[in-house]
C-alpha atoms as a PDB file:
ATOM      1  CA  UNK A   1     197.474 103.359 -57.913  1.00  0.00           C
ATOM      2  CA  UNK A   2     199.557 102.015 -55.024  1.00  0.00           C
ATOM      3  CA  UNK A   3     198.106 102.580 -51.596  1.00  0.00           C
ATOM      4  CA  UNK A   4     198.755 105.874 -49.865  1.00  0.00           C
ATOM      5  CA  UNK A   5     198.183 105.578 -46.095  1.00  0.00           C
ATOM      6  CA  UNK A   6     194.956 107.200 -44.858  1.00  0.00           C
ATOM      7  CA  UNK A   7     193.895 108.336 -48.343  1.00  0.00           C
ATOM      8  CA  UNK A   8     190.091 108.316 -48.464  1.00  0.00           C
ATOM      9  CA  UNK A   9     187.440 108.408 -51.218  1.00  0.00           C
ATOM     10  CA  UNK A  10     189.688 106.499 -53.628  1.00  0.00           C
ATOM     11  CA  UNK A  11     186.724 104.633 -55.133  1.00  0.00           C
ATOM     12  CA  UNK A  12     184.946 107.846 -56.175  1.00  0.00           C
ATOM     13  CA  UNK A  13     186.598 107.974 -59.593  1.00  0.00           C
ATOM     14  CA  UNK A  14     187.750 111.537 -58.944  1.00  0.00           C
ATOM     15  CA  UNK A  15     191.269 112.906 -59.270  1.00  0.00           C
ATOM     16  CA  UNK A  16     193.171 113.245 -55.997  1.00  0.00           C
ATOM     17  CA  UNK A  17     194.216 116.572 -54.534  1.00  0.00           C
ATOM     18  CA  UNK A  18     197.434 117.711 -52.867  1.00  0.00           C
ATOM     19  CA  UNK A  19     196.535 120.977 -51.201  1.00  0.00           C
ATOM     20  CA  UNK A  20     197.499 123.254 -48.363  1.00  0.00           C
ATOM     21  CA  UNK A  21     199.608 126.325 -47.667  1.00  0.00           C
ATOM     22  CA  UNK A  22     202.976 126.856 -49.284  1.00  0.00           C
ATOM     23  CA  UNK A  23     204.718 126.862 -45.912  1.00  0.00           C
ATOM     24  CA  UNK A  24     203.673 125.914 -42.401  1.00  0.00           C
ATOM     25  CA  UNK A  25     203.216 129.330 -40.798  1.00  0.00           C
ATOM     26  CA  UNK A  26     201.813 128.093 -37.482  1.00  0.00           C
ATOM     27  CA  UNK A  27     199.572 125.468 -35.933  1.00  0.00           C
ATOM     28  CA  UNK A  28     196.339 127.455 -35.909  1.00  0.00           C
ATOM     29  CA  UNK A  29     196.601 128.365 -39.588  1.00  0.00           C
ATOM     30  CA  UNK A  30     197.496 124.804 -40.637  1.00  0.00           C
ATOM     31  CA  UNK A  31     194.583 123.298 -38.711  1.00  0.00           C
ATOM     32  CA  UNK A  32     192.172 125.914 -40.074  1.00  0.00           C
ATOM     33  CA  UNK A  33     193.152 125.166 -43.672  1.00  0.00           C
ATOM     34  CA  UNK A  34     193.138 121.410 -43.085  1.00  0.00           C
ATOM     35  CA  UNK A  35     189.668 121.493 -41.551  1.00  0.00           C
ATOM     36  CA  UNK A  36     188.259 123.259 -44.603  1.00  0.00           C
ATOM     37  CA  UNK A  37     190.056 120.957 -47.019  1.00  0.00           C
ATOM     38  CA  UNK A  38     188.811 117.843 -45.238  1.00  0.00           C
ATOM     39  CA  UNK A  39     185.268 119.211 -45.306  1.00  0.00           C
ATOM     40  CA  UNK A  40     185.503 119.725 -49.082  1.00  0.00           C
ATOM     41  CA  UNK A  41     187.131 116.327 -49.576  1.00  0.00           C
ATOM     42  CA  UNK A  42     184.282 114.588 -47.767  1.00  0.00           C
ATOM     43  CA  UNK A  43     181.582 116.644 -49.475  1.00  0.00           C
ATOM     44  CA  UNK A  44     182.922 116.202 -53.006  1.00  0.00           C
ATOM     45  CA  UNK A  45     184.520 112.756 -52.550  1.00  0.00           C
ATOM     46  CA  UNK A  46     187.934 114.002 -53.644  1.00  0.00           C
ATOM     47  CA  UNK A  47     190.887 112.083 -52.148  1.00  0.00           C
ATOM     48  CA  UNK A  48     193.075 114.548 -50.239  1.00  0.00           C
ATOM     49  CA  UNK A  49     196.712 114.798 -49.201  1.00  0.00           C
ATOM     50  CA  UNK A  50     197.513 117.813 -47.023  1.00  0.00           C
ATOM     51  CA  UNK A  51     200.554 119.748 -48.234  1.00  0.00           C
ATOM     52  CA  UNK A  52     202.833 122.063 -46.291  1.00  0.00           C
ATOM     53  CA  UNK A  53     206.549 122.839 -46.481  1.00  0.00           C
ATOM     54  CA  UNK A  54     208.291 122.626 -43.125  1.00  0.00           C
ATOM     55  CA  UNK A  55     211.126 124.714 -44.532  1.00  0.00           C
ATOM     56  CA  UNK A  56     211.601 126.726 -47.728  1.00  0.00           C
ATOM     57  CA  UNK A  57     215.155 126.199 -48.921  1.00  0.00           C
ATOM     58  CA  UNK A  58     214.959 127.784 -52.373  1.00  0.00           C
ATOM     59  CA  UNK A  59     214.490 131.519 -51.793  1.00  0.00           C
ATOM     60  CA  UNK A  60     215.721 134.422 -53.889  1.00  0.00           C
ATOM     61  CA  UNK A  61     216.680 136.660 -50.966  1.00  0.00           C
ATOM     62  CA  UNK A  62     218.400 135.954 -47.675  1.00  0.00           C
ATOM     63  CA  UNK A  63     215.692 137.798 -45.734  1.00  0.00           C
ATOM     64  CA  UNK A  64     212.830 135.725 -47.231  1.00  0.00           C
ATOM     65  CA  UNK A  65     210.675 133.636 -44.880  1.00  0.00           C
ATOM     66  CA  UNK A  66     211.997 130.083 -44.693  1.00  0.00           C
ATOM     67  CA  UNK A  67     210.035 128.562 -41.824  1.00  0.00           C
ATOM     68  CA  UNK A  68     209.177 128.481 -38.135  1.00  0.00           C
ATOM     69  CA  UNK A  69     211.710 125.778 -37.260  1.00  0.00           C
ATOM     70  CA  UNK A  70     212.034 122.290 -38.728  1.00  0.00           C
ATOM     71  CA  UNK A  71     210.833 120.193 -35.812  1.00  0.00           C
ATOM     72  CA  UNK A  72     208.063 122.608 -34.876  1.00  0.00           C
ATOM     73  CA  UNK A  73     206.675 122.639 -38.429  1.00  0.00           C
ATOM     74  CA  UNK A  74     207.023 118.870 -38.853  1.00  0.00           C
ATOM     75  CA  UNK A  75     205.139 118.278 -35.598  1.00  0.00           C
ATOM     76  CA  UNK A  76     202.343 120.524 -36.877  1.00  0.00           C
ATOM     77  CA  UNK A  77     202.152 118.426 -40.039  1.00  0.00           C
ATOM     78  CA  UNK A  78     202.060 115.306 -37.892  1.00  0.00           C
ATOM     79  CA  UNK A  79     199.248 116.793 -35.797  1.00  0.00           C
ATOM     80  CA  UNK A  80     197.249 117.628 -38.926  1.00  0.00           C
ATOM     81  CA  UNK A  81     197.629 114.049 -40.103  1.00  0.00           C
ATOM     82  CA  UNK A  82     196.622 112.589 -36.760  1.00  0.00           C
ATOM     83  CA  UNK A  83     193.766 114.951 -35.977  1.00  0.00           C
ATOM     84  CA  UNK A  84     192.077 114.589 -39.369  1.00  0.00           C
ATOM     85  CA  UNK A  85     193.269 111.038 -40.176  1.00  0.00           C
ATOM     86  CA  UNK A  86     194.811 112.494 -43.310  1.00  0.00           C
ATOM     87  CA  UNK A  87     197.958 111.754 -45.342  1.00  0.00           C
ATOM     88  CA  UNK A  88     200.475 114.595 -45.441  1.00  0.00           C
ATOM     89  CA  UNK A  89     203.287 115.619 -47.777  1.00  0.00           C
ATOM     90  CA  UNK A  90     206.295 117.878 -47.375  1.00  0.00           C
ATOM     91  CA  UNK A  91     209.392 118.588 -49.450  1.00  0.00           C
ATOM     92  CA  UNK A  92     212.943 117.668 -48.526  1.00  0.00           C
ATOM     93  CA  UNK A  93     216.132 119.234 -49.804  1.00  0.00           C
ATOM     94  CA  UNK A  94     219.137 117.224 -48.573  1.00  0.00           C
ATOM     95  CA  UNK A  95     219.732 113.530 -48.000  1.00  0.00           C
ATOM     96  CA  UNK A  96     219.759 113.738 -44.193  1.00  0.00           C
ATOM     97  CA  UNK A  97     216.301 115.307 -44.215  1.00  0.00           C
ATOM     98  CA  UNK A  98     214.656 112.220 -45.712  1.00  0.00           C
ATOM     99  CA  UNK A  99     214.696 110.024 -42.630  1.00  0.00           C
ATOM    100  CA  UNK A 100     213.882 112.986 -40.380  1.00  0.00           C
ATOM    101  CA  UNK A 101     210.808 114.081 -42.342  1.00  0.00           C
ATOM    102  CA  UNK A 102     209.660 110.485 -42.863  1.00  0.00           C
ATOM    103  CA  UNK A 103     208.969 110.226 -39.136  1.00  0.00           C
ATOM    104  CA  UNK A 104     206.244 112.881 -39.449  1.00  0.00           C
ATOM    105  CA  UNK A 105     204.653 112.649 -42.934  1.00  0.00           C
ATOM    106  CA  UNK A 106     203.353 110.044 -45.379  1.00  0.00           C
ATOM    107  CA  UNK A 107     204.754 111.422 -48.651  1.00  0.00           C
ATOM    108  CA  UNK A 108     208.192 112.911 -49.291  1.00  0.00           C
ATOM    109  CA  UNK A 109     208.399 115.466 -52.089  1.00  0.00           C
ATOM    110  CA  UNK A 110     211.477 116.164 -54.182  1.00  0.00           C
ATOM    111  CA  UNK A 111     211.581 119.805 -55.384  1.00  0.00           C
ATOM    112  CA  UNK A 112     211.798 120.386 -59.126  1.00  0.00           C
ATOM    113  CA  UNK A 113     215.296 121.863 -59.038  1.00  0.00           C
ATOM    114  CA  UNK A 114     216.519 118.724 -57.217  1.00  0.00           C
ATOM    115  CA  UNK A 115     214.824 116.028 -59.297  1.00  0.00           C
ATOM    116  CA  UNK A 116     218.160 114.847 -60.744  1.00  0.00           C
ATOM    117  CA  UNK A 117     219.922 114.604 -57.370  1.00  0.00           C
ATOM    118  CA  UNK A 118     220.590 110.871 -57.174  1.00  0.00           C
ATOM    119  CA  UNK A 119     221.541 110.730 -53.495  1.00  0.00           C
ATOM    120  CA  UNK A 120     218.395 112.642 -52.517  1.00  0.00           C
ATOM    121  CA  UNK A 121     216.129 110.364 -54.567  1.00  0.00           C
ATOM    122  CA  UNK A 122     217.761 107.264 -53.119  1.00  0.00           C
ATOM    123  CA  UNK A 123     217.512 108.593 -49.550  1.00  0.00           C
ATOM    124  CA  UNK A 124     213.815 109.311 -50.041  1.00  0.00           C
ATOM    125  CA  UNK A 125     213.256 105.882 -51.581  1.00  0.00           C
ATOM    126  CA  UNK A 126     215.030 104.160 -48.706  1.00  0.00           C
ATOM    127  CA  UNK A 127     212.510 105.514 -46.190  1.00  0.00           C
ATOM    128  CA  UNK A 128     209.810 103.353 -47.769  1.00  0.00           C
ATOM    129  CA  UNK A 129     207.516 106.355 -48.015  1.00  0.00           C
ATOM    130  CA  UNK A 130     205.655 107.456 -51.126  1.00  0.00           C
ATOM    131  CA  UNK A 131     207.978 109.754 -53.113  1.00  0.00           C
ATOM    132  CA  UNK A 132     206.527 112.621 -55.162  1.00  0.00           C
ATOM    133  CA  UNK A 133     209.091 113.961 -57.628  1.00  0.00           C
ATOM    134  CA  UNK A 134     208.441 117.309 -59.247  1.00  0.00           C
ATOM    135  CA  UNK A 135     209.611 117.566 -62.842  1.00  0.00           C
ATOM    136  CA  UNK A 136     212.409 120.060 -63.292  1.00  0.00           C
ATOM    137  CA  UNK A 137     211.495 123.230 -65.158  1.00  0.00           C
ATOM    138  CA  UNK A 138     214.392 122.352 -67.456  1.00  0.00           C
ATOM    139  CA  UNK A 139     213.260 118.783 -68.329  1.00  0.00           C
ATOM    140  CA  UNK A 140     210.796 117.065 -70.604  1.00  0.00           C
ATOM    141  CA  UNK A 141     208.230 114.672 -69.215  1.00  0.00           C
ATOM    142  CA  UNK A 142     209.984 111.840 -71.029  1.00  0.00           C
ATOM    143  CA  UNK A 143     213.246 112.523 -69.156  1.00  0.00           C
ATOM    144  CA  UNK A 144     211.558 111.904 -65.808  1.00  0.00           C
ATOM    145  CA  UNK A 145     211.771 108.161 -66.399  1.00  0.00           C
ATOM    146  CA  UNK A 146     215.284 108.302 -64.984  1.00  0.00           C
ATOM    147  CA  UNK A 147     214.031 109.688 -61.670  1.00  0.00           C
ATOM    148  CA  UNK A 148     211.455 106.896 -61.540  1.00  0.00           C
ATOM    149  CA  UNK A 149     214.154 104.322 -62.302  1.00  0.00           C
ATOM    150  CA  UNK A 150     216.400 105.577 -59.503  1.00  0.00           C
ATOM    151  CA  UNK A 151     213.632 105.202 -56.937  1.00  0.00           C
ATOM    152  CA  UNK A 152     212.440 101.820 -58.190  1.00  0.00           C
ATOM    153  CA  UNK A 153     215.960 100.467 -58.415  1.00  0.00           C
ATOM    154  CA  UNK A 154     216.390 101.489 -54.777  1.00  0.00           C
ATOM    155  CA  UNK A 155     213.553  99.115 -53.864  1.00  0.00           C
ATOM    156  CA  UNK A 156     210.619 101.541 -53.716  1.00  0.00           C
ATOM    157  CA  UNK A 157     207.853 101.468 -56.346  1.00  0.00           C
ATOM    158  CA  UNK A 158     205.669 104.108 -54.673  1.00  0.00           C
ATOM    159  CA  UNK A 159     206.381 107.007 -57.032  1.00  0.00           C
ATOM    160  CA  UNK A 160     204.317 110.037 -58.067  1.00  0.00           C
ATOM    161  CA  UNK A 161     205.467 112.508 -60.737  1.00  0.00           C
ATOM    162  CA  UNK A 162     204.344 116.137 -60.734  1.00  0.00           C
ATOM    163  CA  UNK A 163     204.591 118.698 -63.524  1.00  0.00           C
ATOM    164  CA  UNK A 164     205.042 122.370 -62.619  1.00  0.00           C
ATOM    165  CA  UNK A 165     205.684 123.943 -65.983  1.00  0.00           C
ATOM    166  CA  UNK A 166     208.821 124.673 -67.980  1.00  0.00           C
ATOM    167  CA  UNK A 167     211.024 127.732 -67.919  1.00  0.00           C
ATOM    168  CA  UNK A 168     210.154 130.229 -70.624  1.00  0.00           C
ATOM    169  CA  UNK A 169     212.650 133.035 -70.900  1.00  0.00           C
ATOM    170  CA  UNK A 170     214.041 134.428 -67.682  1.00  0.00           C
ATOM    171  CA  UNK A 171     210.907 135.227 -65.679  1.00  0.00           C
ATOM    172  CA  UNK A 172     208.048 133.026 -66.782  1.00  0.00           C
ATOM    173  CA  UNK A 173     206.820 129.441 -67.081  1.00  0.00           C
ATOM    174  CA  UNK A 174     204.659 127.659 -69.635  1.00  0.00           C
ATOM    175  CA  UNK A 175     202.813 124.349 -69.361  1.00  0.00           C
ATOM    176  CA  UNK A 176     203.324 121.730 -72.054  1.00  0.00           C
ATOM    177  CA  UNK A 177     200.484 119.282 -71.488  1.00  0.00           C
ATOM    178  CA  UNK A 178     202.294 116.611 -73.519  1.00  0.00           C
ATOM    179  CA  UNK A 179     204.347 116.076 -70.365  1.00  0.00           C
ATOM    180  CA  UNK A 180     201.412 114.488 -68.520  1.00  0.00           C
ATOM    181  CA  UNK A 181     200.868 111.439 -70.759  1.00  0.00           C
ATOM    182  CA  UNK A 182     204.615 111.155 -71.277  1.00  0.00           C
ATOM    183  CA  UNK A 183     205.122 110.803 -67.521  1.00  0.00           C
ATOM    184  CA  UNK A 184     202.109 108.483 -67.171  1.00  0.00           C
ATOM    185  CA  UNK A 185     203.859 106.076 -69.560  1.00  0.00           C
ATOM    186  CA  UNK A 186     206.036 105.144 -66.562  1.00  0.00           C
ATOM    187  CA  UNK A 187     202.932 103.611 -64.921  1.00  0.00           C
ATOM    188  CA  UNK A 188     202.916 106.146 -62.106  1.00  0.00           C
ATOM    189  CA  UNK A 189     200.253 108.629 -60.989  1.00  0.00           C
ATOM    190  CA  UNK A 190     200.855 112.050 -62.533  1.00  0.00           C
ATOM    191  CA  UNK A 191     199.920 115.337 -60.881  1.00  0.00           C
ATOM    192  CA  UNK A 192     199.654 118.852 -62.281  1.00  0.00           C
ATOM    193  CA  UNK A 193     201.027 121.477 -59.916  1.00  0.00           C
ATOM    194  CA  UNK A 194     198.598 124.186 -60.909  1.00  0.00           C
ATOM    195  CA  UNK A 195     199.752 127.055 -58.724  1.00  0.00           C
ATOM    196  CA  UNK A 196     203.522 126.722 -59.123  1.00  0.00           C
ATOM    197  CA  UNK A 197     203.165 126.444 -62.895  1.00  0.00           C
ATOM    198  CA  UNK A 198     201.780 129.984 -62.789  1.00  0.00           C
ATOM    199  CA  UNK A 199     204.760 131.464 -61.001  1.00  0.00           C
ATOM    200  CA  UNK A 200     206.827 134.244 -62.495  1.00  0.00           C
ATOM    201  CA  UNK A 201     210.223 133.577 -60.909  1.00  0.00           C
ATOM    202  CA  UNK A 202     213.368 135.724 -60.813  1.00  0.00           C
ATOM    203  CA  UNK A 203     211.572 139.021 -60.454  1.00  0.00           C
ATOM    204  CA  UNK A 204     213.794 142.070 -59.976  1.00  0.00           C
ATOM    205  CA  UNK A 205     212.380 142.549 -56.459  1.00  0.00           C
ATOM    206  CA  UNK A 206     213.570 139.096 -55.403  1.00  0.00           C
ATOM    207  CA  UNK A 207     209.978 138.043 -54.681  1.00  0.00           C
ATOM    208  CA  UNK A 208     208.375 135.557 -57.077  1.00  0.00           C
ATOM    209  CA  UNK A 209     205.307 136.808 -58.935  1.00  0.00           C
ATOM    210  CA  UNK A 210     202.417 134.834 -60.358  1.00  0.00           C
ATOM    211  CA  UNK A 211     199.225 134.692 -62.419  1.00  0.00           C
ATOM    212  CA  UNK A 212     196.564 133.240 -60.085  1.00  0.00           C
ATOM    213  CA  UNK A 213     193.770 134.329 -62.440  1.00  0.00           C
ATOM    214  CA  UNK A 214     194.800 131.395 -64.663  1.00  0.00           C
ATOM    215  CA  UNK A 215     194.530 128.713 -61.953  1.00  0.00           C
ATOM    216  CA  UNK A 216     191.156 127.543 -63.238  1.00  0.00           C
ATOM    217  CA  UNK A 217     192.428 127.434 -66.826  1.00  0.00           C
ATOM    218  CA  UNK A 218     195.452 125.267 -66.043  1.00  0.00           C
ATOM    219  CA  UNK A 219     193.462 123.001 -63.719  1.00  0.00           C
ATOM    220  CA  UNK A 220     190.686 122.438 -66.269  1.00  0.00           C
ATOM    221  CA  UNK A 221     193.168 121.634 -69.012  1.00  0.00           C
ATOM    222  CA  UNK A 222     195.077 119.199 -66.789  1.00  0.00           C
ATOM    223  CA  UNK A 223     191.944 117.259 -65.871  1.00  0.00           C
ATOM    224  CA  UNK A 224     190.816 117.225 -69.512  1.00  0.00           C
ATOM    225  CA  UNK A 225     194.199 115.783 -70.529  1.00  0.00           C
ATOM    226  CA  UNK A 226     193.833 113.079 -67.879  1.00  0.00           C
ATOM    227  CA  UNK A 227     195.919 114.115 -64.880  1.00  0.00           C
ATOM    228  CA  UNK A 228     195.549 111.712 -61.957  1.00  0.00           C
ATOM    229  CA  UNK A 229     195.861 114.485 -59.406  1.00  0.00           C
ATOM    230  CA  UNK A 230     196.194 118.212 -58.864  1.00  0.00           C
ATOM    231  CA  UNK A 231     198.542 120.141 -56.600  1.00  0.00           C
ATOM    232  CA  UNK A 232     197.072 123.450 -55.440  1.00  0.00           C
ATOM    233  CA  UNK A 233     198.486 125.757 -52.814  1.00  0.00           C
ATOM    234  CA  UNK A 234     195.748 127.597 -50.986  1.00  0.00           C
ATOM    235  CA  UNK A 235     195.483 130.072 -48.128  1.00  0.00           C
ATOM    236  CA  UNK A 236     192.643 132.028 -46.459  1.00  0.00           C
ATOM    237  CA  UNK A 237     194.418 135.283 -47.347  1.00  0.00           C
ATOM    238  CA  UNK A 238     197.115 134.808 -50.006  1.00  0.00           C
ATOM    239  CA  UNK A 239     198.021 138.505 -49.841  1.00  0.00           C
ATOM    240  CA  UNK A 240     199.468 138.019 -46.360  1.00  0.00           C
ATOM    241  CA  UNK A 241     200.863 134.512 -46.831  1.00  0.00           C
ATOM    242  CA  UNK A 242     204.514 134.314 -45.855  1.00  0.00           C
ATOM    243  CA  UNK A 243     205.526 132.375 -48.963  1.00  0.00           C
ATOM    244  CA  UNK A 244     204.307 132.218 -52.586  1.00  0.00           C
ATOM    245  CA  UNK A 245     201.200 134.287 -51.954  1.00  0.00           C
ATOM    246  CA  UNK A 246     201.367 135.703 -55.484  1.00  0.00           C
ATOM    247  CA  UNK A 247     200.246 132.449 -57.093  1.00  0.00           C
ATOM    248  CA  UNK A 248     198.049 130.817 -54.408  1.00  0.00           C
ATOM    249  CA  UNK A 249     194.323 130.192 -54.628  1.00  0.00           C
ATOM    250  CA  UNK A 250     192.127 131.850 -51.979  1.00  0.00           C
ATOM    251  CA  UNK A 251     190.698 129.057 -49.834  1.00  0.00           C
ATOM    252  CA  UNK A 252     187.121 130.256 -50.284  1.00  0.00           C
ATOM    253  CA  UNK A 253     187.395 129.751 -54.072  1.00  0.00           C
ATOM    254  CA  UNK A 254     188.428 126.114 -53.924  1.00  0.00           C
ATOM    255  CA  UNK A 255     184.992 124.487 -53.693  1.00  0.00           C
ATOM    256  CA  UNK A 256     183.707 126.157 -56.843  1.00  0.00           C
ATOM    257  CA  UNK A 257     186.853 125.168 -58.743  1.00  0.00           C
ATOM    258  CA  UNK A 258     186.728 121.542 -57.601  1.00  0.00           C
ATOM    259  CA  UNK A 259     183.052 121.278 -58.530  1.00  0.00           C
ATOM    260  CA  UNK A 260     183.825 122.390 -62.098  1.00  0.00           C
ATOM    261  CA  UNK A 261     186.790 120.024 -62.334  1.00  0.00           C
ATOM    262  CA  UNK A 262     184.737 117.051 -61.151  1.00  0.00           C
ATOM    263  CA  UNK A 263     182.289 117.693 -64.000  1.00  0.00           C
ATOM    264  CA  UNK A 264     185.153 117.638 -66.494  1.00  0.00           C
ATOM    265  CA  UNK A 265     186.483 114.420 -64.964  1.00  0.00           C
ATOM    266  CA  UNK A 266     183.063 112.808 -65.268  1.00  0.00           C
ATOM    267  CA  UNK A 267     182.731 113.945 -68.872  1.00  0.00           C
ATOM    268  CA  UNK A 268     186.047 112.465 -70.007  1.00  0.00           C
ATOM    269  CA  UNK A 269     185.396 109.180 -68.206  1.00  0.00           C
END
């Protein structure tokens, strides 16, 4: 895999982990989660990238939480990275956000619904940062080669692809694990977004639902198939999280899950 700045424990043979809260809710919460994640990363030798959205642009309702302010949230992400010597990732939504966010984080993430937006992919590529593209819920893994091509042809070969399930009916998602090896055929690291793949979007209330009880199932299957990394949103109290609490993993359950997944990784290697 290409080098990700500040990524540690890369010689352990373990999968890497993108983890953190859905959205940056405040500095104290972000630092609390990061401290626990770093502790687990060091203990279990799992390479870690801290994840947090500085703004949530894709919300069902106008009154949904979207963020605490772009610059404020980005500076919190920057502080997390500096204080724990840790790479960070956040998602961007429009072309002008790429250069702005690149000043604060190490990895720029393209949301699934925007994975075909050429100008956005090119803007992210032009920053020189690692670009993590989430596979659209409406695409096959094979089709993601075009997103990879757009970034590489813009002069950036630091690409990660992430699966987050496929739309199934109007209010559910399913995971087709064929997508992982199909995306790996592009010679890029492939991540399984465990928590978002368990969303139940478009609920009548306007608040996305989820099936967090299946987090372990999806994560185990992804590692068994050979995923290079996992994306897991986690929070000390998902029930009061300001975004996507319905499908997040409680922070105190993460160590047990990672321990089981490491055993699977060792078995398949």
